[in-house]
Coordinates of C-alpha atoms and ligand atoms in Angstrom, one line a residue:
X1 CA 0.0 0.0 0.0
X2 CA 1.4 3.6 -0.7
X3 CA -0.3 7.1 0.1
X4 CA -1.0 9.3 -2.7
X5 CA -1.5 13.4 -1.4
X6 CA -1.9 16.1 -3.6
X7 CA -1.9 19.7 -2.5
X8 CA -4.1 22.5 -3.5
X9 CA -2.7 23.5 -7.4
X10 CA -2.6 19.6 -8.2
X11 CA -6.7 19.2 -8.1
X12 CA -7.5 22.8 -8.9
X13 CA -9.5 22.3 -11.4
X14 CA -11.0 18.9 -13.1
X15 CA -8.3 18.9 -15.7
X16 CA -6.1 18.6 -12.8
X17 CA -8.0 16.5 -11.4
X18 CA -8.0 14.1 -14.7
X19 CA -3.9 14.6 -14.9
X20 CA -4.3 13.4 -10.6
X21 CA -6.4 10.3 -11.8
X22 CA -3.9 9.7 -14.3
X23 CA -1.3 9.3 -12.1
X24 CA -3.2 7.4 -9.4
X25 CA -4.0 4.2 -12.1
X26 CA -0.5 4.1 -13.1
X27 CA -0.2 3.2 -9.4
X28 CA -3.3 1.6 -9.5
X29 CA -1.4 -2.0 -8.6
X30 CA 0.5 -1.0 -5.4
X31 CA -3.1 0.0 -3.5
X32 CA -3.1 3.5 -2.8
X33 CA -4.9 5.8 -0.3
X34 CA -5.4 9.2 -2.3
X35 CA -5.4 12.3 0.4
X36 CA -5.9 15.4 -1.5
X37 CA -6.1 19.1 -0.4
X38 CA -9.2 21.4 -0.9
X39 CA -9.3 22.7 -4.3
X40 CA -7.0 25.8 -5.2
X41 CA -7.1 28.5 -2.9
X42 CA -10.5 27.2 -1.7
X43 CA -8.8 27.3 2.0
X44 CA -8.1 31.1 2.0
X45 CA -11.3 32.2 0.3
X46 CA -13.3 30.1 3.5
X47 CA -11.3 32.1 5.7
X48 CA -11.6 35.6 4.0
X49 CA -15.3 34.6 3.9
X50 CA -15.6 33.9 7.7
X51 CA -13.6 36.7 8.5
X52 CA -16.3 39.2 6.2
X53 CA -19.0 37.6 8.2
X54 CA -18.4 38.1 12.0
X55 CA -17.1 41.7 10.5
X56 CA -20.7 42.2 10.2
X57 CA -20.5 42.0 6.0
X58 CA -22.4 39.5 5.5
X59 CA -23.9 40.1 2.0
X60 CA -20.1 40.6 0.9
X61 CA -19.7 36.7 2.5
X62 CA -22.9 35.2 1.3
X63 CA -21.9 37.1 -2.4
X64 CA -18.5 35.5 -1.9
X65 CA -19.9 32.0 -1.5
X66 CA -22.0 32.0 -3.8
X67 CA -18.6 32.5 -6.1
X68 CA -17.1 29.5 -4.5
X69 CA -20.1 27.4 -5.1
X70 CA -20.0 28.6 -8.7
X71 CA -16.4 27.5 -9.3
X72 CA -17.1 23.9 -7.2
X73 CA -20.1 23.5 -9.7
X74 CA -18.4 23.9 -12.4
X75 CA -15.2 22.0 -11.8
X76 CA -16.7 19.5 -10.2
X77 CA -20.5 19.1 -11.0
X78 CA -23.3 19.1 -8.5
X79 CA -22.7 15.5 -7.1
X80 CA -26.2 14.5 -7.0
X81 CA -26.9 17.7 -4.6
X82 CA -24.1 16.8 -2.5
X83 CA -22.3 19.7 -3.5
X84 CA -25.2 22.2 -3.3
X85 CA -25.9 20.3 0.1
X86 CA -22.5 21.2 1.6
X87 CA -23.2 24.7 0.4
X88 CA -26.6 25.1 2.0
X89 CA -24.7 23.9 5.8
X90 CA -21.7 26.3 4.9
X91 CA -24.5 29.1 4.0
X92 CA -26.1 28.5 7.4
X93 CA -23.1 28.7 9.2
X94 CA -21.9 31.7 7.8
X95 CA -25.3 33.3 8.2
X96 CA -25.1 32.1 12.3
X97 CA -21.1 34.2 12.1
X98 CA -22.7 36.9 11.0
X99 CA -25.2 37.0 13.9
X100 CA -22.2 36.1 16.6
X101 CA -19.9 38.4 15.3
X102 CA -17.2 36.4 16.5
X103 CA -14.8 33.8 15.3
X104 CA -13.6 30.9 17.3
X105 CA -10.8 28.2 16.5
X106 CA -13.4 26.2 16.8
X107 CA -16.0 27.7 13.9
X108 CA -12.9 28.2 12.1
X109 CA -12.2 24.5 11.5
X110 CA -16.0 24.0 10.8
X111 CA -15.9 26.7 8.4
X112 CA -12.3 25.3 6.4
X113 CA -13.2 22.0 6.8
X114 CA -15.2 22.0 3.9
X115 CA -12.4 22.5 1.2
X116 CA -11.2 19.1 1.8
X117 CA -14.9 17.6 2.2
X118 CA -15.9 18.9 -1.1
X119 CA -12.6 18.4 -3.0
X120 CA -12.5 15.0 -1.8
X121 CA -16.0 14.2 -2.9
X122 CA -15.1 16.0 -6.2
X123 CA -12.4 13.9 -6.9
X124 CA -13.4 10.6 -5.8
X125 CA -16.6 11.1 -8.5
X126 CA -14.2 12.0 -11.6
X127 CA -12.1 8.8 -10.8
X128 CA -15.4 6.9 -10.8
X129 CA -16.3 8.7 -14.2
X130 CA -12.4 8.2 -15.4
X131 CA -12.6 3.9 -14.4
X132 CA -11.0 3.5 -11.3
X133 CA -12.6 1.6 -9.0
X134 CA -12.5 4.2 -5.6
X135 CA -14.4 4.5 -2.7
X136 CA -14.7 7.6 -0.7
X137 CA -14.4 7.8 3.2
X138 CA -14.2 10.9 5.8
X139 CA -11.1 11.5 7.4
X140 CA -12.7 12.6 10.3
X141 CA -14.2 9.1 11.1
X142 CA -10.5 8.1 11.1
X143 CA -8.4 10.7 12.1
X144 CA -9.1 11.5 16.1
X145 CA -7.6 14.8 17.3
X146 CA -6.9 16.8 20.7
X147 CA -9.2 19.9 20.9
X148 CA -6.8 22.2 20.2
X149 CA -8.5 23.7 16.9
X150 CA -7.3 25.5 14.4
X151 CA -3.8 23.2 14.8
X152 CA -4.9 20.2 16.3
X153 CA -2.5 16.9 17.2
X154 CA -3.5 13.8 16.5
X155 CA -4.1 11.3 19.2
X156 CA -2.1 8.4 17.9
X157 CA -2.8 5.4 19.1
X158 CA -6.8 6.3 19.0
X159 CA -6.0 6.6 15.3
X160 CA -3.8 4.4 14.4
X161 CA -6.4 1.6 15.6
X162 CA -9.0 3.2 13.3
X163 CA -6.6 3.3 10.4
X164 CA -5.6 -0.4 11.0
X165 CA -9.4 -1.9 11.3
X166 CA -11.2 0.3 9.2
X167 CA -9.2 1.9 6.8
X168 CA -6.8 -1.1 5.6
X169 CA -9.4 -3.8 4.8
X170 CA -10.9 -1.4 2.0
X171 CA -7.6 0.4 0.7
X172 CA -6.8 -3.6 0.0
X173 CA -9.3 -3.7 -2.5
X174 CA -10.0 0.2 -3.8
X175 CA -8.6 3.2 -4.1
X176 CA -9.5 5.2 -0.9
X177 CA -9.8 8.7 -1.3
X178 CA -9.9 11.1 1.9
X179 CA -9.6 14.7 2.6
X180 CA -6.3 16.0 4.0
X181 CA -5.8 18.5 6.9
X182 CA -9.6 17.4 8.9
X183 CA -9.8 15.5 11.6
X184 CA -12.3 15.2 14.3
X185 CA -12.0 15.5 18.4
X186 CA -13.1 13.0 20.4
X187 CA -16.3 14.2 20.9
X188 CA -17.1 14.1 17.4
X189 CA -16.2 18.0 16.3
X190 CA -14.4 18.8 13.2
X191 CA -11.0 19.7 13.9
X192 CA -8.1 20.6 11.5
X193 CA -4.0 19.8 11.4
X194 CA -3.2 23.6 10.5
X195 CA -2.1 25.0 7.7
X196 CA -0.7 23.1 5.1
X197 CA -1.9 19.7 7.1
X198 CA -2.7 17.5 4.2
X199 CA 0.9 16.5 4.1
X200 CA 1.1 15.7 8.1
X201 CA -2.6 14.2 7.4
X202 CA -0.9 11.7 4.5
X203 CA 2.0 10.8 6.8
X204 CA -0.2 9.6 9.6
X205 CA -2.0 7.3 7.5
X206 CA 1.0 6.3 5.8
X207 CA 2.3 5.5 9.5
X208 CA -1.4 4.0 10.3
X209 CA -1.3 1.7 7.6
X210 CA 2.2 0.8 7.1
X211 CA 2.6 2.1 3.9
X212 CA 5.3 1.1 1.3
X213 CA 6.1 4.8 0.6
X214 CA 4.2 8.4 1.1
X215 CA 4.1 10.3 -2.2
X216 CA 3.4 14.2 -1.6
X217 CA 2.4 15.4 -5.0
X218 CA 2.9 19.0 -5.6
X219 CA 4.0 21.8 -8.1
X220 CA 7.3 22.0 -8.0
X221 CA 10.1 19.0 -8.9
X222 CA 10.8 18.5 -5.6
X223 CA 12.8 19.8 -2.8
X224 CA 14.9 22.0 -4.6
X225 CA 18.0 23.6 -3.2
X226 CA 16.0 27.2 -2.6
X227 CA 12.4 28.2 -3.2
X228 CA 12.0 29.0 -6.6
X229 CA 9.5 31.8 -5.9
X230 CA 12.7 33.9 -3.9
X231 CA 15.4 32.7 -6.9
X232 CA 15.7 31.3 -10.6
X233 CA 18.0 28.3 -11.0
X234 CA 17.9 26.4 -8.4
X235 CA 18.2 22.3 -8.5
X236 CA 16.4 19.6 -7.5
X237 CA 17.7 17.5 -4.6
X238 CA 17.3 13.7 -5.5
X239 CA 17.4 12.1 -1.8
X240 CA 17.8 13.9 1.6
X241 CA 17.3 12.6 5.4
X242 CA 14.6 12.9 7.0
X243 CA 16.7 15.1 9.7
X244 CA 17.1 17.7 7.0
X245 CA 13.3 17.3 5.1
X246 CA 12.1 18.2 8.8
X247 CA 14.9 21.4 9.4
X248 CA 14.2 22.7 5.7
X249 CA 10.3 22.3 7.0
X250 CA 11.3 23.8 9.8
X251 CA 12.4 26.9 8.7
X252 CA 10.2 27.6 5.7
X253 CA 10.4 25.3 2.6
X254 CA 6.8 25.4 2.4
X255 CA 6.9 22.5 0.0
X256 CA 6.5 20.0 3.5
X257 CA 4.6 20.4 6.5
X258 CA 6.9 20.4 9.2
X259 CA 5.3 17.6 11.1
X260 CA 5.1 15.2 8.1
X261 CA 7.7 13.3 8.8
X262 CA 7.3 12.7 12.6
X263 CA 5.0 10.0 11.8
X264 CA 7.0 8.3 8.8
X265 CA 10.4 8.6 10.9
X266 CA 8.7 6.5 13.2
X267 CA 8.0 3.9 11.2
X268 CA 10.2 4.3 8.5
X269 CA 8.5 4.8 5.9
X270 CA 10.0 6.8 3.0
X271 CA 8.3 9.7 1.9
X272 CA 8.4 11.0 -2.2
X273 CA 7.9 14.5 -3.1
X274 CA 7.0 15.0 -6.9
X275 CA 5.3 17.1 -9.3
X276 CA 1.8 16.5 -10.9
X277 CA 2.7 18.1 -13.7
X278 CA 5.2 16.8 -14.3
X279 CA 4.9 12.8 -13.2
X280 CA 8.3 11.5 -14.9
X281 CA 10.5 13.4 -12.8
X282 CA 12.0 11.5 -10.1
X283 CA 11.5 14.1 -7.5
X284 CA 13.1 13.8 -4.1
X285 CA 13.4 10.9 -2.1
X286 CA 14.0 11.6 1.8
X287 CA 14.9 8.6 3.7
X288 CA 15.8 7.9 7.2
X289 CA 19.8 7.6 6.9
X290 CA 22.3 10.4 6.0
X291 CA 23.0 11.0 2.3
X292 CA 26.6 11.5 1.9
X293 CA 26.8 14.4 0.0
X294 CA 29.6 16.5 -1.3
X295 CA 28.4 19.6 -0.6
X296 CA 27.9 20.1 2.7
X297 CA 24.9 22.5 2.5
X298 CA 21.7 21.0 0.7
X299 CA 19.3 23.9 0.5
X300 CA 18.5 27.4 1.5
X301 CA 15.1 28.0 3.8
X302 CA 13.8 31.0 4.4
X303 CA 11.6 33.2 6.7
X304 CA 10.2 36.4 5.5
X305 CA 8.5 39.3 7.4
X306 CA 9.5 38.8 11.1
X307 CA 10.7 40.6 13.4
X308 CA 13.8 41.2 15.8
X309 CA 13.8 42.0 19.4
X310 CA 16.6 43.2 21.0
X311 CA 16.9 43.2 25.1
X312 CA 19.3 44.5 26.7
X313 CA 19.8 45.5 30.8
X314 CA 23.0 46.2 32.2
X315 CA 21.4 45.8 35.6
X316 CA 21.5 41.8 35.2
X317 CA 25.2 42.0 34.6
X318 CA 26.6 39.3 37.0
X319 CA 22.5 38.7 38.3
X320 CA 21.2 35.2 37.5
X321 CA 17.3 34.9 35.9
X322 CA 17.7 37.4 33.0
X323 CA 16.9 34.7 30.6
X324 CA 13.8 32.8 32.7
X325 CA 12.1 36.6 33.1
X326 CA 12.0 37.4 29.3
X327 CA 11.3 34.1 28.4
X328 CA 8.1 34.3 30.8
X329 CA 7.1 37.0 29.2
X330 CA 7.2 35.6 25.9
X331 CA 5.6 32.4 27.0
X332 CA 2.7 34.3 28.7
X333 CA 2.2 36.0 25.7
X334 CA 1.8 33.1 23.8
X335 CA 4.3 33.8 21.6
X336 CA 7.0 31.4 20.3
X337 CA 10.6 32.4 19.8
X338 CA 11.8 31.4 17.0
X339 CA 15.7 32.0 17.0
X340 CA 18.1 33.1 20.0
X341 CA 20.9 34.7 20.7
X342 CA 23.4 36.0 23.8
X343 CA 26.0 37.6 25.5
X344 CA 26.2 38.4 29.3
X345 CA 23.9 41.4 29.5
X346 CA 21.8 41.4 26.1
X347 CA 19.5 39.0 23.8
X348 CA 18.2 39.1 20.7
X349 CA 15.3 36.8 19.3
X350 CA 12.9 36.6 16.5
X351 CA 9.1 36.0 16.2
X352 CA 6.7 35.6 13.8
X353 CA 3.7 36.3 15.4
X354 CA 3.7 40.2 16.8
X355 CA -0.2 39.9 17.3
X356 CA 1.4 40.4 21.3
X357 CA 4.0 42.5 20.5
X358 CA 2.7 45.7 22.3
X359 CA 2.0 44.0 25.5
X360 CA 5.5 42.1 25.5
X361 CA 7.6 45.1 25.1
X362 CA 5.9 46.6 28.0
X363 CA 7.2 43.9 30.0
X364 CA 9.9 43.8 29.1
X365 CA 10.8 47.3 29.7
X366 CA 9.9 46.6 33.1
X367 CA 13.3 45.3 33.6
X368 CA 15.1 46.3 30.5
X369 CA 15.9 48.4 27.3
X370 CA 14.2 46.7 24.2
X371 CA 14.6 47.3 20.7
X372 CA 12.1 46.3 17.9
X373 CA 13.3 45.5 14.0
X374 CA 10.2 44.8 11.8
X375 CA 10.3 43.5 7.9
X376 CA 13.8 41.0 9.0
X377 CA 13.9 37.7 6.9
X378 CA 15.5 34.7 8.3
X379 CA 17.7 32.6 6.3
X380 CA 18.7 29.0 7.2
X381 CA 21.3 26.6 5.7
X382 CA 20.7 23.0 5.9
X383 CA 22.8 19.7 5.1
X384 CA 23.6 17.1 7.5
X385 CA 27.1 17.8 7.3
X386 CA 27.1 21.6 8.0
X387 CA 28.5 21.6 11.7
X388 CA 31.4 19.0 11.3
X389 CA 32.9 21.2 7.7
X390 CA 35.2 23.2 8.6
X391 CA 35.8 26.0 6.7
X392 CA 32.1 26.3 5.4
X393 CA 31.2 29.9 8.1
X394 CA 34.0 31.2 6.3
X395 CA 32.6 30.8 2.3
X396 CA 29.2 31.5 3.7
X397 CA 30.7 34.6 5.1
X398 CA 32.8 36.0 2.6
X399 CA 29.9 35.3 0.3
X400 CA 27.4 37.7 2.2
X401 CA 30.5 40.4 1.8
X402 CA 28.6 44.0 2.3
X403 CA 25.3 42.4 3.4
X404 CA 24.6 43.6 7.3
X405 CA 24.0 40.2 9.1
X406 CA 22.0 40.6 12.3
X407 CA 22.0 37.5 14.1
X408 CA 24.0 34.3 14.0
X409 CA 23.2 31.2 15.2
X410 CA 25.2 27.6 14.8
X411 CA 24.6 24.7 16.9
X412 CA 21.7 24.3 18.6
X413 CA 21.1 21.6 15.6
X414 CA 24.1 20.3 14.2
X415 CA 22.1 20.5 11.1
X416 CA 22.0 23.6 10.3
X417 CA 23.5 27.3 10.2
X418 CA 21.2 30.3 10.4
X419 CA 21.3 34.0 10.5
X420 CA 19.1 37.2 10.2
X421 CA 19.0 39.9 7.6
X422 CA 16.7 42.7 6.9
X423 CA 14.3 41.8 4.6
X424 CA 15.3 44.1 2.2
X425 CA 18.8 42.2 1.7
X426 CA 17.0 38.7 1.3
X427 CA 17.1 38.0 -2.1
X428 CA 20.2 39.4 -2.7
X429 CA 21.9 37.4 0.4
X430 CA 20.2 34.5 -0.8
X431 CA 21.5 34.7 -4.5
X432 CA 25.0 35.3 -3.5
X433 CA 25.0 32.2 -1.2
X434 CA 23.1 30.1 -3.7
X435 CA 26.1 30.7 -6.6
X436 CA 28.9 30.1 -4.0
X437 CA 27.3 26.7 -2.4
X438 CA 26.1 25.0 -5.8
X439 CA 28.4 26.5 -7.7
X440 CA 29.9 22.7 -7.8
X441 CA 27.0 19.7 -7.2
X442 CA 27.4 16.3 -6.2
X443 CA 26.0 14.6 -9.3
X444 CA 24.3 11.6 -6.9
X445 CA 22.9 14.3 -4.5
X446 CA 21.3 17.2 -6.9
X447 CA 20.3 17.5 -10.6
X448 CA 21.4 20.7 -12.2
X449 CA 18.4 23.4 -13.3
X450 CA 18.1 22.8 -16.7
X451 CA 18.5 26.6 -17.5
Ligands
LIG1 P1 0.7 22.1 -2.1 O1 -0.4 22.9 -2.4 O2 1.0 21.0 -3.1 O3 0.8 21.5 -0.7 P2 2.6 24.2 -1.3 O4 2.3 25.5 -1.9 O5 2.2 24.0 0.1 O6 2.0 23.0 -2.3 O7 4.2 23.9 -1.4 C1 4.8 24.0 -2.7 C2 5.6 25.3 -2.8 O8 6.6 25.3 -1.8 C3 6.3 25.5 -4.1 O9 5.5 26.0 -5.1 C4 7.4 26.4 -3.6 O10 7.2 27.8 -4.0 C5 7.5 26.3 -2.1 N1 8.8 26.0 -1.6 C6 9.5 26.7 -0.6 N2 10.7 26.3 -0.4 C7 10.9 25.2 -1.3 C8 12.0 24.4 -1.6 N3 13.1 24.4 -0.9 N4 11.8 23.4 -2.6 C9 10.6 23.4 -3.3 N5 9.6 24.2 -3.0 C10 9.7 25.1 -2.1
LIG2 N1 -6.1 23.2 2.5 C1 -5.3 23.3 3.7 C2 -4.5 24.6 3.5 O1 -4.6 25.3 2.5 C3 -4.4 22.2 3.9 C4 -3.4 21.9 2.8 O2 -3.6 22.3 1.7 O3 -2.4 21.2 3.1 O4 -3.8 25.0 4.5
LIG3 MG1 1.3 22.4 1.2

């Protein structure tokens, strides 16, 4: 058995669907469970729609849905009703939004949860229609959650037993097809994996039925050595470690959910990224022991827009509890830190998330001087070997010449080198690095951009 996922651009419309099916019967033989995304950008239209109707516009949301409904329709037909039926529920719970005025995690999921419910029913009709013989069942009857909505965890062993009983008789004999990123708690309401959770949702079933291999099927050629929306040129990487798939994650390659490969790790399962557009490339294979590679830096991730804060008190110069107060602050702030650094009397940090900012610099100034950088990117080197090269800090630096670097940070994972930059210097930082670290490639490890 194998999972098949594919993300939002792969089943945008139904001749991306029919390419998707395409792809699934040439698998047909090794049983697979197909996990697919809600349909384009139907995720962030949900959530613009929800957001219009506790803002008290709801004609703007109902007008809004009635667009969506349209472009399900019409990619996708009307099911039966079953599509106009899904509509009518999403209608009502808008319309109840509208009358709250207020959004919880909870109405959230409820609310996005119906991208993958309708892409999944979409999809499982057109491979009906296209000959394969596929059966549709809700992920949320197999994958049991935690109530933490909006970015739920799943409860393991609760599913794993569901996966095993229920899920593996029928994905022996027909192709099951399931909606990524829902879930359900265990008192039956619809909970989701967070953004970008179809990947984590295909790895847990993968792990749940001890799957041959998890294919992620996307719109790129794999993990590549940068994002190719930040540069032109960049390669694709033919087999990395899991270690390094989860850093890259991580730190921004948006191309893999970062908890994806928790689940395969632990059962060592190997998971495939590849493009649906482009089905005969090999894509990138990440598997559980190091690659050697010669170059000891496999990609470039990136973090764009956050933000810098710089703490400083000369008053905790020889004291002891300068680092537990500021991070209490953080931490009752809800806030996660992202990167760190030191000296005796000062510390600098990056977050994304400033929706606390105002109330954390208050603190803080309660026992310190605190500077704030908005708009600084964060850029992260990966490769398994980065920590034991010698040498490498100094190419990475020399590189950078005349670019301002902020923050440094080796060690924490020997996996990885990382440092901050304003956001205007990004690309240009990240260019420069790219030509000095693949100038050369390892012809096993990476296969040259074609341009
Ligand atoms: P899907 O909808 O299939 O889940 P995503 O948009 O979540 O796809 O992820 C694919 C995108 O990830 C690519 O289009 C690319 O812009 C981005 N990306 C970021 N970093 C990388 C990287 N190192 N390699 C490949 N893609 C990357
Ligand atoms: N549809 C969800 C999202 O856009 C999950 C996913 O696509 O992985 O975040
Ligand atoms: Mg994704």
């Amino acid at each position: 058995m194998i999972v098949m996922k594919f993300g939002g651009s792969s089943v945008e419309s139904i001749e991306a669907i029919e390419r998707v099916a395409g792809i699934v019967a040439a698998h047909a033989h090794r049983h697979p469970v197909v996990v697919v995304s809600a349909m384009g950008k139907t995720t962030n239209r949900l959530l613009a729609i929800a957001d219009e109707a506790v803002a008290g516009r709801r004609d703007a949301a109902i007008a809004q849905l009635r667009e969506l409904e349209a472009f399900h329709l019409l990619e996708g037909g009307s099911l039966d009703g079953a599509v106009d039926a899904h509509f009518a529920e999403l209608t009502e719970l808008v319309k109840g939004l509208a009358i709250l005025g207020e959004l919880t995690p909870r109405s959230i999921d409820a609310i996005s949860a119906f991208g993958e419910r309708l892409s999944s029913l979409i999809v499982v009709h057109a491979f009906q229609r296209l000959g394969i013989d596929a059966i549709h069942q809700d992920s949320r009857d197999y994958i049991l959650t935690d109530e933490r909505h909006t970015h739920a965890a799943p409860l393991y062993p609760e599913t794993y037993a569901r996966l095993r009983s229920g899920l593996m008789p029928l994905a022996a004999k027909q192709v099951v097809v399931m909606g990524g990123f829902i879930g359900s708690t265990l008192r039956g309401i619809t909970s989701t994996l967070g953004r970008g959770g179809s990947d984590f949702s295909a790895a847990i079933i993968g792990a749940g039925i001890d799957a041959e291999e998890i294919q992620i099927w996307t719109d790129v050629d794999g993990m590549l050595t940068c994002d190719p929306r930040l540069l032109q040129g960049v390669h694709r990487i033919k087999q990395l470690s899991f270690s390094e798939a989860a850093e890259l994650a991580y730190f921004g390659a948006k191309v893999l959910h970062p908890s994806t490969v928790l689940p395969a790790v632990e059962k060592n399962i190997p998971v495939l990224i590849l493009n649906s557009r482009r089905p005969h490339v090999d894509g990138t294979r990440i598997v559980a022991q190091p690659v050697p590679c010669a170059n000891p830096v496999k990609a470039i991730a990136c973090k764009q827009n956050i933000t810098s804060v710089h703490i400083r008190s000369t008053r905790m110069l020889m004291a002891h509890g300068f680092l537990r107060r500021i991070f209490e602050v953080f931490d009752q702030n809800q806030t996660p830190v992202d990167m760190v650094t030191t000296s005796e009397i000062s510390v600098s940090l990056t977050i994304d998330n400033t929706q606390h900012l105002e109330r954390i610099t208050e603190e803080l100034r309660s026992f310190s001087d605190v500077a704030v950088e908005p708009d600084q990117a964060l850029i992260c080197l990966v490769g398994d070997s980065v920590a034991t090269t010698s040498g490498i800090a100094g190419r990475i630096f020399q590189s950078l010449n005349g670019t301002n670097i902020r923050m440094i940070s080796q060690g924490a994972s020997l996996l990885n080198l990382s440092f901050v930059v304003a956001g205007k210097d990004l690309v240009s930082a990240v260019r420069a690095l790219h030509q000095e670290l693949f100038a050369s490639l390892d012809p096993n490890i990476f296969e040259r951009a074609s341009q």
